[in-house]
mmCIF file of C-alpha atoms in Angstrom:
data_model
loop_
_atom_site.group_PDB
_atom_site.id
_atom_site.type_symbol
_atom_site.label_atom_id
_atom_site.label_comp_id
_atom_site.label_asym_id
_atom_site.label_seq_id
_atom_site.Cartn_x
_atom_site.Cartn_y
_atom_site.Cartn_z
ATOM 1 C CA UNK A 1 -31.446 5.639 -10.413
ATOM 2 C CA UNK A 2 -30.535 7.708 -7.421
ATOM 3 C CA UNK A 3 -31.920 11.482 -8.457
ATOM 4 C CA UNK A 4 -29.677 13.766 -6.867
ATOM 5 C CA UNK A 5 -29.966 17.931 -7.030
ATOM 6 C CA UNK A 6 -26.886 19.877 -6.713
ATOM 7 C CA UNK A 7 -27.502 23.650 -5.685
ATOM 8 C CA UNK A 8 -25.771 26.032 -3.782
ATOM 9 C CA UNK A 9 -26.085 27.418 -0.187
ATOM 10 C CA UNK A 10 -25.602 30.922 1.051
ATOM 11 C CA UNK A 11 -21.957 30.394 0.947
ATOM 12 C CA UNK A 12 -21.958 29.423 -2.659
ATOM 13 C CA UNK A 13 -20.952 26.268 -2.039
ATOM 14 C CA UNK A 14 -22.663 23.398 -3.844
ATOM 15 C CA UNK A 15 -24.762 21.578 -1.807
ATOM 16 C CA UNK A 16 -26.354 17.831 -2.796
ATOM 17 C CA UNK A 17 -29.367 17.139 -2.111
ATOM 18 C CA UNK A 18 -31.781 13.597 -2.800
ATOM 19 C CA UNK A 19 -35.069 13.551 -4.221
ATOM 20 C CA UNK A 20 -35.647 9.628 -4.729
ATOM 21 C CA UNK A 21 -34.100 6.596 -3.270
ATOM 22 C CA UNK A 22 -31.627 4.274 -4.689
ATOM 23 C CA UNK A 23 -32.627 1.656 -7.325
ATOM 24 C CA UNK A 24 -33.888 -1.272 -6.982
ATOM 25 C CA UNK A 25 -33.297 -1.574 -3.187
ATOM 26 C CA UNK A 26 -34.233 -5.701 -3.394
ATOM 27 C CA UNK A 27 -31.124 -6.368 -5.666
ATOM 28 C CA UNK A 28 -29.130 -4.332 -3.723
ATOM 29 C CA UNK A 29 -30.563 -6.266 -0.674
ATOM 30 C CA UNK A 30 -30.126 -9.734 -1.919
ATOM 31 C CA UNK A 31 -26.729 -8.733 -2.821
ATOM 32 C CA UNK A 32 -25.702 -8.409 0.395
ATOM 33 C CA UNK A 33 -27.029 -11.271 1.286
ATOM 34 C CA UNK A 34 -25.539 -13.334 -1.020
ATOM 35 C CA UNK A 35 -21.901 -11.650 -0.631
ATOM 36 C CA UNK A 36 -22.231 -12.341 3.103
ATOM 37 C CA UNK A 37 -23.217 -15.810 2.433
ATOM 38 C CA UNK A 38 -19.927 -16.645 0.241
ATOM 39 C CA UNK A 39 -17.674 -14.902 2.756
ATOM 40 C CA UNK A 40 -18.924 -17.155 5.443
ATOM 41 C CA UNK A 41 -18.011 -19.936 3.462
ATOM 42 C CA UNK A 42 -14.734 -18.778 1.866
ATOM 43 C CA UNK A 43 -13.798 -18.072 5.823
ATOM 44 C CA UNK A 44 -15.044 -21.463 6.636
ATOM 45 C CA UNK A 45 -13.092 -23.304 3.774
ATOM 46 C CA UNK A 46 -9.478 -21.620 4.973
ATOM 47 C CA UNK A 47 -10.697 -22.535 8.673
ATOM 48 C CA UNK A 48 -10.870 -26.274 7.641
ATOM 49 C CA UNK A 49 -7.824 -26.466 4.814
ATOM 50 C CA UNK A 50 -5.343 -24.261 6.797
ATOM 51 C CA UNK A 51 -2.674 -26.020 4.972
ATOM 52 C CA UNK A 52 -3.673 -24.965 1.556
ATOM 53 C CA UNK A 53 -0.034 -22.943 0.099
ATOM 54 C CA UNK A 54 -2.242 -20.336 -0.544
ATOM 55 C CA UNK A 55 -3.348 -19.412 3.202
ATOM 56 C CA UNK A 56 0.433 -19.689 3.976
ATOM 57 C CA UNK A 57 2.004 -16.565 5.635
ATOM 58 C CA UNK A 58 -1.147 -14.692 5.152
ATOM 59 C CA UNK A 59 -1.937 -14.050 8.812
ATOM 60 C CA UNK A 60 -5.274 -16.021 8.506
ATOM 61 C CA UNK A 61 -5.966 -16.071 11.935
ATOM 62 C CA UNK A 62 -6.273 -12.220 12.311
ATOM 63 C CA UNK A 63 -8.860 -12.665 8.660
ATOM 64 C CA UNK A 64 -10.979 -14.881 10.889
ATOM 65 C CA UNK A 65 -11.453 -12.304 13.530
ATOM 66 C CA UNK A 66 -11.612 -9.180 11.604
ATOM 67 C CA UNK A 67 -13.404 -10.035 8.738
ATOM 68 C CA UNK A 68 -16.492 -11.075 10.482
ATOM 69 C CA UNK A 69 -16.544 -8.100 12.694
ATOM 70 C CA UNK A 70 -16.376 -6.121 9.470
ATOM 71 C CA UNK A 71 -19.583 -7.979 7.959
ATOM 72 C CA UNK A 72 -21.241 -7.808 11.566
ATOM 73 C CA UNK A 73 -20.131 -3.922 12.015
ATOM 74 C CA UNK A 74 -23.809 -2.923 9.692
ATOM 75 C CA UNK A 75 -25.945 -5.086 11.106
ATOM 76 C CA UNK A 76 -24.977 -4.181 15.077
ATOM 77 C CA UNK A 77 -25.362 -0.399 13.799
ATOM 78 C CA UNK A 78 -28.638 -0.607 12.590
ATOM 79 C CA UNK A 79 -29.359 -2.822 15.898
ATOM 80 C CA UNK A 80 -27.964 -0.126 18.188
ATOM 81 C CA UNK A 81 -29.757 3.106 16.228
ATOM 82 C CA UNK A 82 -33.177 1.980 16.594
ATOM 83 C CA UNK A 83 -33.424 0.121 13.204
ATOM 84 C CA UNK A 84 -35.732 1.816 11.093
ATOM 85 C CA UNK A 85 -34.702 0.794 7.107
ATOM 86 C CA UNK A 86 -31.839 -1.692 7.070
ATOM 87 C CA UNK A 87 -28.678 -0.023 5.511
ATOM 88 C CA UNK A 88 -28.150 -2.738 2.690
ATOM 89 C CA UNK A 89 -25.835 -0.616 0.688
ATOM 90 C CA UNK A 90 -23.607 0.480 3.172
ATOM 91 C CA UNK A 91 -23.492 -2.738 4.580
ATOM 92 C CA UNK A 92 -22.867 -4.517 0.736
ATOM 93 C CA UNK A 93 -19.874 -2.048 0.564
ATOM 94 C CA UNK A 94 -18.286 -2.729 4.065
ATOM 95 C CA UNK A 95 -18.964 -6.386 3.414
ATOM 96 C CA UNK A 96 -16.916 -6.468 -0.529
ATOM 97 C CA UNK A 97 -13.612 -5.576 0.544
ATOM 98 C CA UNK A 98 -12.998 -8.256 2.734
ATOM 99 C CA UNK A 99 -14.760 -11.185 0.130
ATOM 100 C CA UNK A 100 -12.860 -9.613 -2.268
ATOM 101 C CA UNK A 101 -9.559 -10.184 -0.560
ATOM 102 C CA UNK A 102 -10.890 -13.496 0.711
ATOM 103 C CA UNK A 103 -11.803 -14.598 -2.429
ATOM 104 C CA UNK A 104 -8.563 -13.912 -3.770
ATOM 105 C CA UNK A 105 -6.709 -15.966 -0.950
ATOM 106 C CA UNK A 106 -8.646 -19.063 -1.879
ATOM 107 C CA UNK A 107 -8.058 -19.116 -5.481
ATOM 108 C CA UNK A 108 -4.181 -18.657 -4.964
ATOM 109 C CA UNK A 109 -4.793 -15.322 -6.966
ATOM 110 C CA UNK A 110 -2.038 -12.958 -4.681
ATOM 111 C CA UNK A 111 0.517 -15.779 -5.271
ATOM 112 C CA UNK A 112 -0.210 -16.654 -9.228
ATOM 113 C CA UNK A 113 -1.478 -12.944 -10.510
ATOM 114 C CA UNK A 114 1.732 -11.016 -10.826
ATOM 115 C CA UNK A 115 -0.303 -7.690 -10.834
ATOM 116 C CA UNK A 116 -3.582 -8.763 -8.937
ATOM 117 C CA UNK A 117 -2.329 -7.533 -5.299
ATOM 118 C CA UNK A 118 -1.794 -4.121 -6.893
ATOM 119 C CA UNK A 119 -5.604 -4.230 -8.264
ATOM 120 C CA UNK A 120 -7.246 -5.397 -5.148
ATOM 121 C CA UNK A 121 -5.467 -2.177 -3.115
ATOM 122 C CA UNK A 122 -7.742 -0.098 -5.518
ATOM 123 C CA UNK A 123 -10.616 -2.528 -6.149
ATOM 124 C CA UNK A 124 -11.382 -2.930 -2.786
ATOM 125 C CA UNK A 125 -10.836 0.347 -1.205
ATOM 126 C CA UNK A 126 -13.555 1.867 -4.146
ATOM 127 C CA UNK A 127 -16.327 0.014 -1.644
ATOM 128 C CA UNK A 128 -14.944 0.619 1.459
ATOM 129 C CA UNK A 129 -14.887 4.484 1.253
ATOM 130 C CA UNK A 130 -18.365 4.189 -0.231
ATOM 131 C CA UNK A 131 -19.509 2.741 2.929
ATOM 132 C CA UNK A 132 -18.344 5.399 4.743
ATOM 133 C CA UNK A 133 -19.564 8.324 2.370
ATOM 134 C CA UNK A 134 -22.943 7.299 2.859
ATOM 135 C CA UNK A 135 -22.933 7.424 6.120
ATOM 136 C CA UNK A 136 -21.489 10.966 6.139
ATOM 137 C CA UNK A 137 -23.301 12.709 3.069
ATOM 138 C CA UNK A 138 -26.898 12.823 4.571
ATOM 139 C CA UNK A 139 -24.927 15.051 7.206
ATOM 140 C CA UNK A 140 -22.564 17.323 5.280
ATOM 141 C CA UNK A 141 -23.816 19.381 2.270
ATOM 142 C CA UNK A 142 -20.951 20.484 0.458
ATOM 143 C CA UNK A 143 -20.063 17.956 -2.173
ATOM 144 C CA UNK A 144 -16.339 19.028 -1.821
ATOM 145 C CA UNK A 145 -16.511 18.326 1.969
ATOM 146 C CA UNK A 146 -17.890 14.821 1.282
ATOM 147 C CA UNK A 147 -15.265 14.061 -1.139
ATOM 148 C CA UNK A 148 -12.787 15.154 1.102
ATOM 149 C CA UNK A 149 -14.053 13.401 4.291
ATOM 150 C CA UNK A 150 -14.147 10.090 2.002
ATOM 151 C CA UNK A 151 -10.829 10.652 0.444
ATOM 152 C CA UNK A 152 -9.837 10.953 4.097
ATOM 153 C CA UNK A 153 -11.072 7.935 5.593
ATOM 154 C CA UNK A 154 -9.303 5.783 2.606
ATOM 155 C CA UNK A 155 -6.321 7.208 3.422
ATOM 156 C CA UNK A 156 -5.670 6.852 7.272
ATOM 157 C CA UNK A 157 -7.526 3.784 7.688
ATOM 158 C CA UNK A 158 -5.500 2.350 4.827
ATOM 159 C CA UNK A 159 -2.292 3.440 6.470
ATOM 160 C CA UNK A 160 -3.951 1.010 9.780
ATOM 161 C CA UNK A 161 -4.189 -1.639 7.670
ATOM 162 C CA UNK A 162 -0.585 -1.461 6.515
ATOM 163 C CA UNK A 163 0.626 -1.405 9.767
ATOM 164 C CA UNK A 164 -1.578 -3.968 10.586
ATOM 165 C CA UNK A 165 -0.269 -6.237 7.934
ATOM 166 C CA UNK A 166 3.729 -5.597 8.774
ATOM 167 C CA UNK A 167 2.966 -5.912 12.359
ATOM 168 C CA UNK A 168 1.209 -9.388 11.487
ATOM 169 C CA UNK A 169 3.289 -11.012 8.983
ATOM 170 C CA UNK A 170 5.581 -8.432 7.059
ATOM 171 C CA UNK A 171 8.168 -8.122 9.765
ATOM 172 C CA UNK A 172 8.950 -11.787 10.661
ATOM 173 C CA UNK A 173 8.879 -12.788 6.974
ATOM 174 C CA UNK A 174 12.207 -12.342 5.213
ATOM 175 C CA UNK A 175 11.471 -11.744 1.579
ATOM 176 C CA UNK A 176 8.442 -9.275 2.574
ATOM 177 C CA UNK A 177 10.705 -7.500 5.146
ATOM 178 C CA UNK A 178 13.037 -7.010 2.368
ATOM 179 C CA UNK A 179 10.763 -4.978 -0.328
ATOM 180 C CA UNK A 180 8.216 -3.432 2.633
ATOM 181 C CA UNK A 181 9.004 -0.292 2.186
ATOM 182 C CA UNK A 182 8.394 -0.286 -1.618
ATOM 183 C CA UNK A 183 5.799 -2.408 -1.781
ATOM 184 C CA UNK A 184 4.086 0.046 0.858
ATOM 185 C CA UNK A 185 4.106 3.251 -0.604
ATOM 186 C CA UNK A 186 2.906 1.571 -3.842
ATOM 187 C CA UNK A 187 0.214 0.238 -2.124
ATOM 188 C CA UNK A 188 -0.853 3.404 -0.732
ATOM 189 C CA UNK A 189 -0.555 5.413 -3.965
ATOM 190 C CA UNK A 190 -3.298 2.546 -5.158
ATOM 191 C CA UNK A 191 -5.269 3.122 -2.217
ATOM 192 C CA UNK A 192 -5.271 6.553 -2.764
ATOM 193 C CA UNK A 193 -6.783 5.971 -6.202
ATOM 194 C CA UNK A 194 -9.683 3.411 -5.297
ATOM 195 C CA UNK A 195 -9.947 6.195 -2.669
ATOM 196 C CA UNK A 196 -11.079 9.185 -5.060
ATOM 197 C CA UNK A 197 -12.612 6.844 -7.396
ATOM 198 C CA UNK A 198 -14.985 6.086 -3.872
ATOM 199 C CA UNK A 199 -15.228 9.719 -3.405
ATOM 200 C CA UNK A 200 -16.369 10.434 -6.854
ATOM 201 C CA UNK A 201 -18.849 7.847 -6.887
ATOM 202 C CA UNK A 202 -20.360 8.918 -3.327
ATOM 203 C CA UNK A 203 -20.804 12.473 -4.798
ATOM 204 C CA UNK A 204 -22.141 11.031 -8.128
ATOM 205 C CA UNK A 205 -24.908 9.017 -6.125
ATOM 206 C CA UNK A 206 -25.676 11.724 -3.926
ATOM 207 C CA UNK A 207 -27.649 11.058 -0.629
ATOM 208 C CA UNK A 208 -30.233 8.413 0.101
ATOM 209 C CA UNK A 209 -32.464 7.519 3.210
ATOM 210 C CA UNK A 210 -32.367 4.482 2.272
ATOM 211 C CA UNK A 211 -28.452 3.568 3.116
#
């Protein structure tokens, strides 16, 4: 387990501090691996049955450029910094979102799961805010700052990817045009929540070198 200290600096404010690294660094290694690995082939299996129903109207193309970026966006960091201790964690979280989503696209989940679209907008914004809280808590003391900053992030980059998605498919598909704007704000009150539930858990963890 990650050992983290809270204590306080001369403000008062409480401070985190680490005094061990993260736990078992090879799982967390060989998870990423592995959840890059299935991407890649989830990706590859839409690329060669576009005509599956369930990669209809789902702006596939734009998942095919994106998502790889996303899983690429750790590795050319750690390139560009010097490299030093490869990042797995950080890299595991900015990888899940998008397998997650992926995943859920090629078992027809979004279209058969009444309530599973609503999960994922939580789900998968828990891991991407992680990413981005460990990146920013070896650099900002105040846990209430780092919660903050992460709660943040989840919520303007989540507002991108909505209008991302009606600019994509939402506004030249009737029945989505029709519910958008409900069907946005709920999915932004979820994001919200997978939002401080990423906050919370970057706090919990504390900060490692090893991210």
């Amino acid at each position: 387990m990650v050992a983290s200290i809270a204590g306080r600096d001369g403000l008062g404010m409480t401070t985190i501090s680490s005094t061990a690294t993260s736990p078992r660094p090879a799982v967390v290694a060989a998870g990423n691996v592995a959840a890059k690995a299935v991407l890649a082939a989830l990706l590859a299996h839409a690329a060669v049955h576009p005509d599956l129903p369930q990669y209809a109207d789902k702006a596939m193309g734009y998942r095919f450029l994106v998502y790889p970026l996303a899983a690429l966006a750790a590795p050319s960091w750690w390139a560009l910094r010097g490299r030093g201790r490869y990042p797995h964690a950080v890299d595991l979280c900015l990888t899940a979102p998008f397998l997650l989503d992926t995943a859920g696209n090629s078992a027809n989940l979004y279209d058969s799961v009444w309530w599973w679209d609503d999960a994922m907008h939580v789900a998968t914004w828990v891991p991407w805010v992680m990413a981005f809280g460990f990146v920013v808590a070896p650099r900002v003391p105040q846990r209430w700052v780092v919660a903050g900053l992460v709660v943040g992030f989840g919520a303007v980059t989540h507002i991108g990817w909505e209008l991302g998605e009606y600019v994509t498919f939402v506004q030249d598909h009737p029945s989505e045009a029709m519910s958008a704007y409900r069907d946005t704000i709920g999915d932004l009150a979820l994001s919200i929540v997978g939002s401080v539930l990423g906050a919370l858990a970057v706090v919990a963890i504390g900060r490692s070198d090893d991210r």
